[in-house]
Short mmCIF file of C-alpha atoms in Angstrom, two decimals:
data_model
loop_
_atom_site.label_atom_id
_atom_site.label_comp_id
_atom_site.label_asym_id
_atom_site.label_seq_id
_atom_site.Cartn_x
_atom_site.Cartn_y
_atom_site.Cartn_z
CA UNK M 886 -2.23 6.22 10.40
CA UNK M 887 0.31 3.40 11.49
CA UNK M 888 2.16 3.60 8.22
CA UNK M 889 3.35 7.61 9.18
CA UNK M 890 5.70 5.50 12.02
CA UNK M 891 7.79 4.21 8.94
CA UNK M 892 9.18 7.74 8.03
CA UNK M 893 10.36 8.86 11.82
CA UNK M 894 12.42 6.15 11.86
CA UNK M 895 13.33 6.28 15.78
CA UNK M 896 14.96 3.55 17.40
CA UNK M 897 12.95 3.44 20.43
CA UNK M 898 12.17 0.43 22.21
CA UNK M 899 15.42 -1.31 21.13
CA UNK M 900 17.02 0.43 23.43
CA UNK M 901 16.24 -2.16 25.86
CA UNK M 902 17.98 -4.70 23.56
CA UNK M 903 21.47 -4.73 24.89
CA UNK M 904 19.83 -5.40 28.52
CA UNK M 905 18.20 -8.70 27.50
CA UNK M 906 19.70 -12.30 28.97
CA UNK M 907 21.81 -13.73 26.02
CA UNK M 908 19.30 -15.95 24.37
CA UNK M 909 19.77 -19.82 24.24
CA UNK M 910 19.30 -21.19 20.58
CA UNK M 911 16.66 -23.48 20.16
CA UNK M 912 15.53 -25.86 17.60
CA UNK M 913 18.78 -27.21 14.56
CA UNK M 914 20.90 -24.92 12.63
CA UNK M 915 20.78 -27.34 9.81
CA UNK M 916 17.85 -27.63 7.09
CA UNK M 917 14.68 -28.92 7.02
CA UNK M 918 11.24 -28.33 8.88
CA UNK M 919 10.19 -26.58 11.41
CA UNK M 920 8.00 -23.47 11.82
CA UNK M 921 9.72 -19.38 11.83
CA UNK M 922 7.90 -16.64 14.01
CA UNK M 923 8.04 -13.75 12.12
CA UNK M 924 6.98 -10.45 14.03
CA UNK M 925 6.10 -7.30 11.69
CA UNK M 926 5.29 -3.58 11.60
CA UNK M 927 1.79 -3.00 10.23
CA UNK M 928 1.82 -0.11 7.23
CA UNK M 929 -1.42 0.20 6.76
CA UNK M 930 -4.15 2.39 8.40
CA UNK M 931 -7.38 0.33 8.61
CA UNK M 932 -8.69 -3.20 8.32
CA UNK M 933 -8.29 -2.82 4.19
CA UNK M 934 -5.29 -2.49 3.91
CA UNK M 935 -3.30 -3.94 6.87
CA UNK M 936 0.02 -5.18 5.96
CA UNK M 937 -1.04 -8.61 7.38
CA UNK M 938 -2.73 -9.52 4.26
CA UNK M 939 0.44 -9.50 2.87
CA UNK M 940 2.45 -11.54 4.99
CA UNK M 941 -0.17 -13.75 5.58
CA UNK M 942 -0.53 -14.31 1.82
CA UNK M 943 3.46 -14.74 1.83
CA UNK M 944 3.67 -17.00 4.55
CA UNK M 945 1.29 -19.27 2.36
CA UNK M 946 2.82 -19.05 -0.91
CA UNK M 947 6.11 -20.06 1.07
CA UNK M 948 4.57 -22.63 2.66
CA UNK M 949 3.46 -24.03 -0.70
CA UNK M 950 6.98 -24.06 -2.15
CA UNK M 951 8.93 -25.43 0.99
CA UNK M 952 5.74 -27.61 2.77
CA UNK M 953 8.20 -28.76 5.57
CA UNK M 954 8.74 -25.02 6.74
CA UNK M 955 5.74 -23.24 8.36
CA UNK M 956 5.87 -19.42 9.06
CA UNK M 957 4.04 -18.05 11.85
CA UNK M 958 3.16 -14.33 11.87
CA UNK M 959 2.17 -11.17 14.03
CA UNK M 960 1.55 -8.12 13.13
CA UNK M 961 1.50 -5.01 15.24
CA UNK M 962 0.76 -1.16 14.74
CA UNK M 963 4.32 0.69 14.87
CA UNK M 964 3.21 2.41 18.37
CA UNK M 965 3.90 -1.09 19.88
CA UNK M 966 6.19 -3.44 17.61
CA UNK M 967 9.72 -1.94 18.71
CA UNK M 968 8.13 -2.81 22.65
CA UNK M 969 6.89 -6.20 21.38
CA UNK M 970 10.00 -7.68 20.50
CA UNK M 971 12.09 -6.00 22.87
CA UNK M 972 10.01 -7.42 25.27
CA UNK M 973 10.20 -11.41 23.62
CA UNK M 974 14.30 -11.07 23.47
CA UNK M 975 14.28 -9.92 27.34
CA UNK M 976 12.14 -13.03 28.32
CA UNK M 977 14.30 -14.98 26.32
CA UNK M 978 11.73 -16.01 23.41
CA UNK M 979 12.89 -13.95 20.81
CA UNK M 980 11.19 -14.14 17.26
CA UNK M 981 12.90 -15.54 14.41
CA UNK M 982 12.57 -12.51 12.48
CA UNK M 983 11.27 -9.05 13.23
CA UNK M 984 10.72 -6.14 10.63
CA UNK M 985 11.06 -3.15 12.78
CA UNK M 986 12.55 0.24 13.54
CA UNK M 987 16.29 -0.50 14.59
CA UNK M 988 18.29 -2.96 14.91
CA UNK M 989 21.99 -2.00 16.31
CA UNK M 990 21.12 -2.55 19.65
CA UNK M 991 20.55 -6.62 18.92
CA UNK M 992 23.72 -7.08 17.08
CA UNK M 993 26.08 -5.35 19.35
CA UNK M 994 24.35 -7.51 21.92
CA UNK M 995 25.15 -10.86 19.52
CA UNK M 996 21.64 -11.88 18.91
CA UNK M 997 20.84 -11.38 15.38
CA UNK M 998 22.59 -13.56 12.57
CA UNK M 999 24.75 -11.50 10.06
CA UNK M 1000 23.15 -10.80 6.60
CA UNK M 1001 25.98 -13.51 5.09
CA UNK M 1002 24.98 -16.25 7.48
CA UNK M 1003 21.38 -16.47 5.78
CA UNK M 1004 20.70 -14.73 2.19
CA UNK M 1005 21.58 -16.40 -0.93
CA UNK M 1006 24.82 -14.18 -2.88
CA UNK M 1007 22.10 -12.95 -5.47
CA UNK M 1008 19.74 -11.66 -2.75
CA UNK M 1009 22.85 -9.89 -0.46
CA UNK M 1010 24.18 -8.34 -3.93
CA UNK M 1011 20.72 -7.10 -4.80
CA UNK M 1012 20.56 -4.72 -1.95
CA UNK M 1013 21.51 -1.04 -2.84
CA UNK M 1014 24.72 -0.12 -1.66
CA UNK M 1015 23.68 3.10 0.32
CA UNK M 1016 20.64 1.30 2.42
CA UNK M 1017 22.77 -2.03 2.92
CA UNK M 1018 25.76 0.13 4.19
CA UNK M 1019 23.15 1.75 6.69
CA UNK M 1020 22.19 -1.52 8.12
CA UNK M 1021 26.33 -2.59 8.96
CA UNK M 1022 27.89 -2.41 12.76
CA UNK M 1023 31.56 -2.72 12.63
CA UNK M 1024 31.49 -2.94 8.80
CA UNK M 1025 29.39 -6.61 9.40
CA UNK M 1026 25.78 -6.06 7.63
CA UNK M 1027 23.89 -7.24 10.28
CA UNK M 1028 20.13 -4.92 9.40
CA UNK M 1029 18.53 -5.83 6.29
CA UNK M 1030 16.57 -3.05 4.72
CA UNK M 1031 13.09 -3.84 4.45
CA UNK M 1032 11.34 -0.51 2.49
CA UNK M 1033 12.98 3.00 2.23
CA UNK M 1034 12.35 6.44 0.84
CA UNK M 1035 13.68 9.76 0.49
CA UNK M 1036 12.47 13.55 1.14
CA UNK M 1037 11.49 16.01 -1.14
CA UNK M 1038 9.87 19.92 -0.94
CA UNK M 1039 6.62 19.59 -1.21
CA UNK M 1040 4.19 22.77 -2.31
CA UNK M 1041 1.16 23.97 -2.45
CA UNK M 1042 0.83 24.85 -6.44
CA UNK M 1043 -2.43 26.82 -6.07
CA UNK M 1044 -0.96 28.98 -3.23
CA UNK M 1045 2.37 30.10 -4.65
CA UNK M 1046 0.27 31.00 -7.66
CA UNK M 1047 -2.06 33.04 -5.13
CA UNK M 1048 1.43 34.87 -3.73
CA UNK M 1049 2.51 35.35 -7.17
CA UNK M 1050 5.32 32.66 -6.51
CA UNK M 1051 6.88 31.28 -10.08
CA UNK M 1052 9.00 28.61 -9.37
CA UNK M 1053 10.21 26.14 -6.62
CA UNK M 1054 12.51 28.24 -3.56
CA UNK M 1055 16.37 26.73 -4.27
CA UNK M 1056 18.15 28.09 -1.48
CA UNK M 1057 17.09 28.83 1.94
CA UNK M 1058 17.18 32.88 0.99
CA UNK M 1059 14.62 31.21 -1.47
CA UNK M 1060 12.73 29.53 1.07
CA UNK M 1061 12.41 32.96 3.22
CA UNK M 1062 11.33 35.21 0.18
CA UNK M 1063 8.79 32.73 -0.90
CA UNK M 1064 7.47 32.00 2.81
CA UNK M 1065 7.26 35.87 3.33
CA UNK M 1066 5.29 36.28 0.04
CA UNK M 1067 2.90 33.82 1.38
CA UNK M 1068 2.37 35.17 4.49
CA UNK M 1069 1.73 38.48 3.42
CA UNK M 1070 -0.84 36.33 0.54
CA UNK M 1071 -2.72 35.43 4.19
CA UNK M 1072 -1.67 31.48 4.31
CA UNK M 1073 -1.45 30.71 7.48
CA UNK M 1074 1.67 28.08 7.40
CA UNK M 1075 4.08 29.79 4.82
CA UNK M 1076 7.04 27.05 5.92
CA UNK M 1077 5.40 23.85 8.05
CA UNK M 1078 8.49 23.29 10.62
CA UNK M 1079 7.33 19.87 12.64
CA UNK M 1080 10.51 19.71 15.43
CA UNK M 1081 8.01 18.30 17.68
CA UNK M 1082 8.79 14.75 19.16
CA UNK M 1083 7.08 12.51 16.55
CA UNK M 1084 9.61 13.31 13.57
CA UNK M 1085 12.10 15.37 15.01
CA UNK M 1086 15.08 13.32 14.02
CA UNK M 1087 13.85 13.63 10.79
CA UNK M 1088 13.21 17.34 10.28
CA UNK M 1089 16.78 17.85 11.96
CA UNK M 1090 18.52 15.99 9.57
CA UNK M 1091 17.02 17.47 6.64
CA UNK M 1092 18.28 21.06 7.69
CA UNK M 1093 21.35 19.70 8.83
CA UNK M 1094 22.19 18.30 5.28
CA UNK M 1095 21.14 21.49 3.56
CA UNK M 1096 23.58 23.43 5.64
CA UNK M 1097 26.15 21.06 4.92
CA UNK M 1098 26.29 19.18 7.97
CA UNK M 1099 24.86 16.36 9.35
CA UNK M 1100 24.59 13.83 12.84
CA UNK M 1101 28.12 12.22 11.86
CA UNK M 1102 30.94 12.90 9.52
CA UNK M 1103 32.20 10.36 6.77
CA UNK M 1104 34.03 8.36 9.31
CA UNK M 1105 31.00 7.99 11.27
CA UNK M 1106 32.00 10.23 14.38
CA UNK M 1107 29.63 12.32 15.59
CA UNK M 1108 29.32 16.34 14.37
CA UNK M 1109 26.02 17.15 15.83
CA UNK M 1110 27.86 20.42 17.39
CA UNK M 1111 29.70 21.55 14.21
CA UNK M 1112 30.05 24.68 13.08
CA UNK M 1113 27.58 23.85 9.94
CA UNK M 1114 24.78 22.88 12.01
CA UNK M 1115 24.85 25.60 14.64
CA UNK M 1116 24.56 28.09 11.99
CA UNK M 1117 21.77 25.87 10.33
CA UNK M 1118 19.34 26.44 13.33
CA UNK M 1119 20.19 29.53 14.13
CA UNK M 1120 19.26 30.89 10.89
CA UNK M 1121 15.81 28.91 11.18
CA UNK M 1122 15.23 30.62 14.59
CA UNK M 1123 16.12 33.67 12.93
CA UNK M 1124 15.19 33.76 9.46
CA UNK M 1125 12.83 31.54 9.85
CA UNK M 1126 10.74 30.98 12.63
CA UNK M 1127 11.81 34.59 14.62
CA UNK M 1128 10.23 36.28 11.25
CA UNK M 1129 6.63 34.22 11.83
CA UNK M 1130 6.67 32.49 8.52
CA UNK M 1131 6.12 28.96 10.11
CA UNK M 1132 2.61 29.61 11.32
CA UNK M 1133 0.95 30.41 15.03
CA UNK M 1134 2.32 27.48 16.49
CA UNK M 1135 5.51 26.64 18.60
CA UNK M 1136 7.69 24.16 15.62
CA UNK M 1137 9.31 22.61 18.91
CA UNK M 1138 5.65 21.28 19.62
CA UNK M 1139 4.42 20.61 16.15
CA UNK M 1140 4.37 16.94 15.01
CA UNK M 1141 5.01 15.48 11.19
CA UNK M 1142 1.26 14.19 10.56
CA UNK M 1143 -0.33 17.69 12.40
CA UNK M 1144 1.61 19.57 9.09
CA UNK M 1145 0.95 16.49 7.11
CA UNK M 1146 -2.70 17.12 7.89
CA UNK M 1147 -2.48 20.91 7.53
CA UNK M 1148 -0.97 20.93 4.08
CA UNK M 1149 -3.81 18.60 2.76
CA UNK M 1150 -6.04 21.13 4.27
CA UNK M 1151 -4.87 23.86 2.12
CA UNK M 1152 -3.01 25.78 5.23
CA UNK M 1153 0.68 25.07 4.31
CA UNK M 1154 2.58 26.27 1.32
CA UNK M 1155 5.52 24.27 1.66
CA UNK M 1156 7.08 21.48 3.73
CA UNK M 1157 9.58 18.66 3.92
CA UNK M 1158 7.87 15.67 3.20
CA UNK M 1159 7.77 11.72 1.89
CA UNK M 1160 5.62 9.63 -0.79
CA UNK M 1161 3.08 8.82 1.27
CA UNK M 1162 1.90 12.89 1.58
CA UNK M 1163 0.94 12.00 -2.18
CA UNK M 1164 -1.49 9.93 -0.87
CA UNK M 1165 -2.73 12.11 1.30
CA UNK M 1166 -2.82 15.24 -0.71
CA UNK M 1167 -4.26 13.75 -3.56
CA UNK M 1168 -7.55 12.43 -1.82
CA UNK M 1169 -7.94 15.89 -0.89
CA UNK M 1170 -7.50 16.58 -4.29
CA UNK M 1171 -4.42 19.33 -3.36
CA UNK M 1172 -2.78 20.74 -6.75
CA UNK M 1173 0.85 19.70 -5.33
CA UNK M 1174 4.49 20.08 -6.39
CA UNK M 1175 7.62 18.21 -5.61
CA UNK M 1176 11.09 19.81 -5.47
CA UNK M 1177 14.51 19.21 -4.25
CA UNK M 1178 15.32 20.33 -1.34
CA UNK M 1179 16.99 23.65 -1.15
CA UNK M 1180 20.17 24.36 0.70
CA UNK M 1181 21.59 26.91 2.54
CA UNK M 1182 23.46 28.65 -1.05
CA UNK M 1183 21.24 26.60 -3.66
CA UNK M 1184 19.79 22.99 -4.55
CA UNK M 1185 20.67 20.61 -0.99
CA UNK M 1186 23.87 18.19 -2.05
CA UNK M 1187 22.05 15.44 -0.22
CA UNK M 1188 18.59 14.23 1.11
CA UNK M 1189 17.68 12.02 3.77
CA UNK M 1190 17.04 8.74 3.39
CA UNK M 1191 15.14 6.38 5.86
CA UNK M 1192 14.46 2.71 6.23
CA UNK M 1193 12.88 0.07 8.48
CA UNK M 1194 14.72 -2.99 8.87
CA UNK M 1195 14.37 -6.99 8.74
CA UNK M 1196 16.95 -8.67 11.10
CA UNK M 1197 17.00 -12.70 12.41
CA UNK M 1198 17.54 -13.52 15.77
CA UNK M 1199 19.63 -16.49 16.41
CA UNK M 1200 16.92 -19.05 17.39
CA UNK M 1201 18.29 -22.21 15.81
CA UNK M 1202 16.56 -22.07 12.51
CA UNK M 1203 19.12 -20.00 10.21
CA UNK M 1204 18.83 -21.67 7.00
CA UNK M 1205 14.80 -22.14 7.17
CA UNK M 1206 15.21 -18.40 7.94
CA UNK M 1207 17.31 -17.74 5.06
CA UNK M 1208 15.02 -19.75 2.48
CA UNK M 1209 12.49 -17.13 3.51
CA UNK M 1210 14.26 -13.95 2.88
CA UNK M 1211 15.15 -15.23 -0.22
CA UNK M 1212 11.47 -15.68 -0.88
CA UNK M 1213 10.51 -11.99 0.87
CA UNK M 1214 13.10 -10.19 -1.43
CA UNK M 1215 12.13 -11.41 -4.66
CA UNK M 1216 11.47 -8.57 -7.04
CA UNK M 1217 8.02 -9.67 -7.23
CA UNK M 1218 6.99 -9.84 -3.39
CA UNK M 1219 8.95 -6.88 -2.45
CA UNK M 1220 7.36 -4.53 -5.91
CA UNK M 1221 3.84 -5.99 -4.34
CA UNK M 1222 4.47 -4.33 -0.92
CA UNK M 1223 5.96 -1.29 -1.56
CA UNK M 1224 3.51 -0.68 -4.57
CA UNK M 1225 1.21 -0.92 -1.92
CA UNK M 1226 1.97 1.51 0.62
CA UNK M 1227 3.79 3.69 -1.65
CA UNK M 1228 7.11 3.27 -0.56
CA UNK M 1229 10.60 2.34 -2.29
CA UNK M 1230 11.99 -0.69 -2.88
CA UNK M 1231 15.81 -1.44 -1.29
CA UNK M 1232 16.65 -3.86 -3.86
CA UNK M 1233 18.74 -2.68 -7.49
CA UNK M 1234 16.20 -5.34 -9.58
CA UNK M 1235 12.84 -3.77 -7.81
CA UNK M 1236 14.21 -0.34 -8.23
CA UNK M 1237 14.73 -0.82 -11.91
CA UNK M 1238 11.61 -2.00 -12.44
CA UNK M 1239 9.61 0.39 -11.15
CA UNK M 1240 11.81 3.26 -12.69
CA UNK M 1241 10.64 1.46 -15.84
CA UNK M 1242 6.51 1.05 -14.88
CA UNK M 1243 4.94 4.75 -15.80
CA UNK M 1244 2.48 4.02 -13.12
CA UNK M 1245 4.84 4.98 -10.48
CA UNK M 1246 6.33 7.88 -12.35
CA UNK M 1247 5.63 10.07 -9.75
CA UNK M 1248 7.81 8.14 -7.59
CA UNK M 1249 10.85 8.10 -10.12
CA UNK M 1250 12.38 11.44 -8.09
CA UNK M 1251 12.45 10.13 -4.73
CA UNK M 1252 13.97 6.64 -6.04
CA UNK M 1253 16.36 8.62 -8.04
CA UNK M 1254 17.99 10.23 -4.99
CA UNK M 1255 17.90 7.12 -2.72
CA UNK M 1256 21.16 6.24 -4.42
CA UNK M 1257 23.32 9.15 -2.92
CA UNK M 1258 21.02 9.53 0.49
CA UNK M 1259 22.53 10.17 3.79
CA UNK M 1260 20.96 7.82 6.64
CA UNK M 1261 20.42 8.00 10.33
CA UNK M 1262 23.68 6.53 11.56
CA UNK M 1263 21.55 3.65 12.71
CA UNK M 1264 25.05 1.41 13.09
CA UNK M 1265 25.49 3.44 16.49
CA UNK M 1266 24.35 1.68 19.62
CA UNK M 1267 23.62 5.12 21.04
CA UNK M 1268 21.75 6.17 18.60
CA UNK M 1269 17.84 5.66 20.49
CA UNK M 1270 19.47 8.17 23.16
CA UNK M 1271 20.58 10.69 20.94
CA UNK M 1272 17.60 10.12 18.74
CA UNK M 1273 15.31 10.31 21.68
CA UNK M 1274 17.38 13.28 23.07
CA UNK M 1275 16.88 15.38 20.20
CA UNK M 1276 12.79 14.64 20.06
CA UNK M 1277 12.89 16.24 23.62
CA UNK M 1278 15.32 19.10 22.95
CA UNK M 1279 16.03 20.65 19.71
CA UNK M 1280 12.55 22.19 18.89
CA UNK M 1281 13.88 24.52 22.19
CA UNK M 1282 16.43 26.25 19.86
CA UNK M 1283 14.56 27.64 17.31
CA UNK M 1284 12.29 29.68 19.89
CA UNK M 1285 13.12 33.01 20.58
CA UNK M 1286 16.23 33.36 22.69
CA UNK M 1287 17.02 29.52 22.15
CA UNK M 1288 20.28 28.48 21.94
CA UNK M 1289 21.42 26.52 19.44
CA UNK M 1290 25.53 26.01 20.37
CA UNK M 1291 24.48 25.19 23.66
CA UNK M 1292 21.92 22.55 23.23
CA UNK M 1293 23.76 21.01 20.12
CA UNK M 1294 26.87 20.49 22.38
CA UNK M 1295 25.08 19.01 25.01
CA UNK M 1296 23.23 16.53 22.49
CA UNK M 1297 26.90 16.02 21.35
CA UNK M 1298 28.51 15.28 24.48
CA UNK M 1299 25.57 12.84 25.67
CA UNK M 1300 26.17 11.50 22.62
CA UNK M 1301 29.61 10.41 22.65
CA UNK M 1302 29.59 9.53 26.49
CA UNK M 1303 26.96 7.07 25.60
CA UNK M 1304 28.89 5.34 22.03
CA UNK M 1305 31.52 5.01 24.25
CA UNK M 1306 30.14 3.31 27.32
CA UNK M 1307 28.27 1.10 24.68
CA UNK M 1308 32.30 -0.25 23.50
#
């Protein structure tokens, strides 16, 4: 599936970003005609439901409104966008707008146009405050948030019955007694644990945040090495992983979707996981749960929250640009993508809608906790290393003998040698 790419959230292939030639502007920075390249992530996983139906069918209802202004549009899988565009802006033919994975890279560089420079004050205000704030280098919002969501537990209802489980695990001694009951119940993936390199990031952050940690502190430094998340992995090497109750395989080598695909097999009682596992459990028809995520002494004080971003690259056509966003983040256009794909919208209107339409009731507790959500700290130029750093390393420390202070403080130290050669 290309739309499992949205939820990793990496930044790779941006890297490559701050490399690129300083583009010359082309075309006039005033109104009028003209045609806008947009270049866009596909969410969908077959010829159905490709997400350039929608932008094709966007492009034209634009077009209808503003005839002078013609939008031009690719669409890629998300194994090759980030690479696409990276490669335009090094050759110097940047697109007008990209909806991709990361976007720091381009503004520290001065490419992309800030969010004030284009949207209309009712579209800016409409973003919500947590995913806006996530798309801001330097306190400038430079990223605008395109679709988001939020992680919950997920469980398998028919299995904890099988174990003799009653309710949703709380706290991580939760998470242990109910992974050992279903062990000993014979399913084979008590606690799905996917540190391999395709979500990685992801499954990091989660524990971080129920230990109390995270990748940066409130100022935005970086804490990868704290105190809180040393003891965080540690415990799932010990507690966790060192007691077998995440299944036969090595966690450091298990992807997101191989869980994903396990759970709607029947072989996983419980997992971290996003809206779109719905999907996927429900056409399996698996009697499923959502829960919040537990902690390390009771209900997690946070969850993760992820988006892909929109960002305009300063090719000469800023306010034809901005007549388009405008367009794109109407509540109607952005309810009819995310109400395709499942996903949540970024914008206060389109999230009070759909809190109000019962048919997306079973999205109502992911949207509610996008609100308070911590984020990748995206902002960071260094941010594809570390990211890409911790795919390669931190599914090491939850093996037997691994060693979580160690690797942490190395992730740590590569981390802050690179933010500040990036200044």
């Amino acid at each position: 599936m290309q739309r499992r790419r949205f939820l990793g959230l990496t930044a790779a292939g941006a890297a490559t970003a701050a490399l690129a030639p300083a583009l010359t502007a082309c075309g006039s920075e005033g109104s009028g005609g003209g045609t806008i390249r947009l270049v866009a992530a596909d969410y969908g996983d077959n010829a159905t439901n490709t997400s350039k139906k929608y932008w094709d069918s966007l492009a034209r209802a634009f077009e209808e409104k503003h005839g002078d202004i013609k939008v031009e549009v690719h669409v890629y899988s998300w194994t090759e966008v980030d690479k696409k565009v990276a490669d335009m802006v090094a050759a110097g033919k940047a697109p007008d707008l990209a909806q991709i994975g990361a976007y720091a890279d381009y503004a520290a560089a001065g490419k992309l146009y800030r969010a004030d420079q284009m949207l209309s004050i009712p579209t800016q205000a409409d973003f919500i405050a947590s995913i806006a704030r996530a798309g801001e280098v330097q306190r400038v919002q430079y990223g605008l948030p395109f679709v988001s969501s939020t992680r919950r537990l997920f469980y398998n209802k028919d299995l904890f019955t099988k174990a003799g489980i009653t309710k949703a695990p709380e706290s991580w001694s939760d998470v242990q007694a109910a992974a050992a009951k279903l062990k000993t119940a014979g399913v084979k993936i008590p606690f799905g644990l996917p540190l391999g390199p395709e979500e990685a990031p992801a499954e990091t952050l989660l524990w971080m945040l129920g230990g109390g940690g995270g990748y940066t502190d409130k100022d935005g430094a970086y804490t990868i090495a704290s105190d809180e998340n040393v003891k965080t992995f540690e415990w799932l090497r010990d507690q966790l992983v060192g007691k077998g109750l995440t299944g036969p395989g090595d966690p450091g080598r298990t992807n997101r979707q191989d869980v994903f695909d396990a759970f709607v097999r029947g072989d996983v009682g419980m997992l971290n996981g996003h809206p779109t596992l719905m999907q996927q459990a429900e056409s399996k028809s698996v009697n499923y749960q959502t829960a919040p995520l537990p902690g390390v002494k009771g209900v997690s004080k946070s969850t993760m929250g992820v988006a892909d971003w929109m960002m305009a690259f300063k090719q000469g056509h800023r306010e034809q640009v901005g007549l388009f966003l405008d367009f794109v983040y109407s509540t109607k256009n952005v309810l009819a993508f995310t109400g395709q794909y499942d996903l949540l919208p970024v914008t206060t209107t389109a999230s009070n809608k759909m809190q109000q339409d019962s048919d997306r009731k079973k999205l109502w507790p992911f949207l509610e906790q996008l609100q308070d959500a911590d984020f990748y700290p995206a902002d960071k130029t260094s941010w594809a290393k570390v990211s890409a750093t911790v795919k390669e390393r931190i599914g090491t420390v939850v093996r037997s003998g691994g060693d979580p202070a160690g690797v942490l403080g190395e992730i740590q130290r590569e981390a802050e040698s690179t933010e500040g050669a990036s200044r």
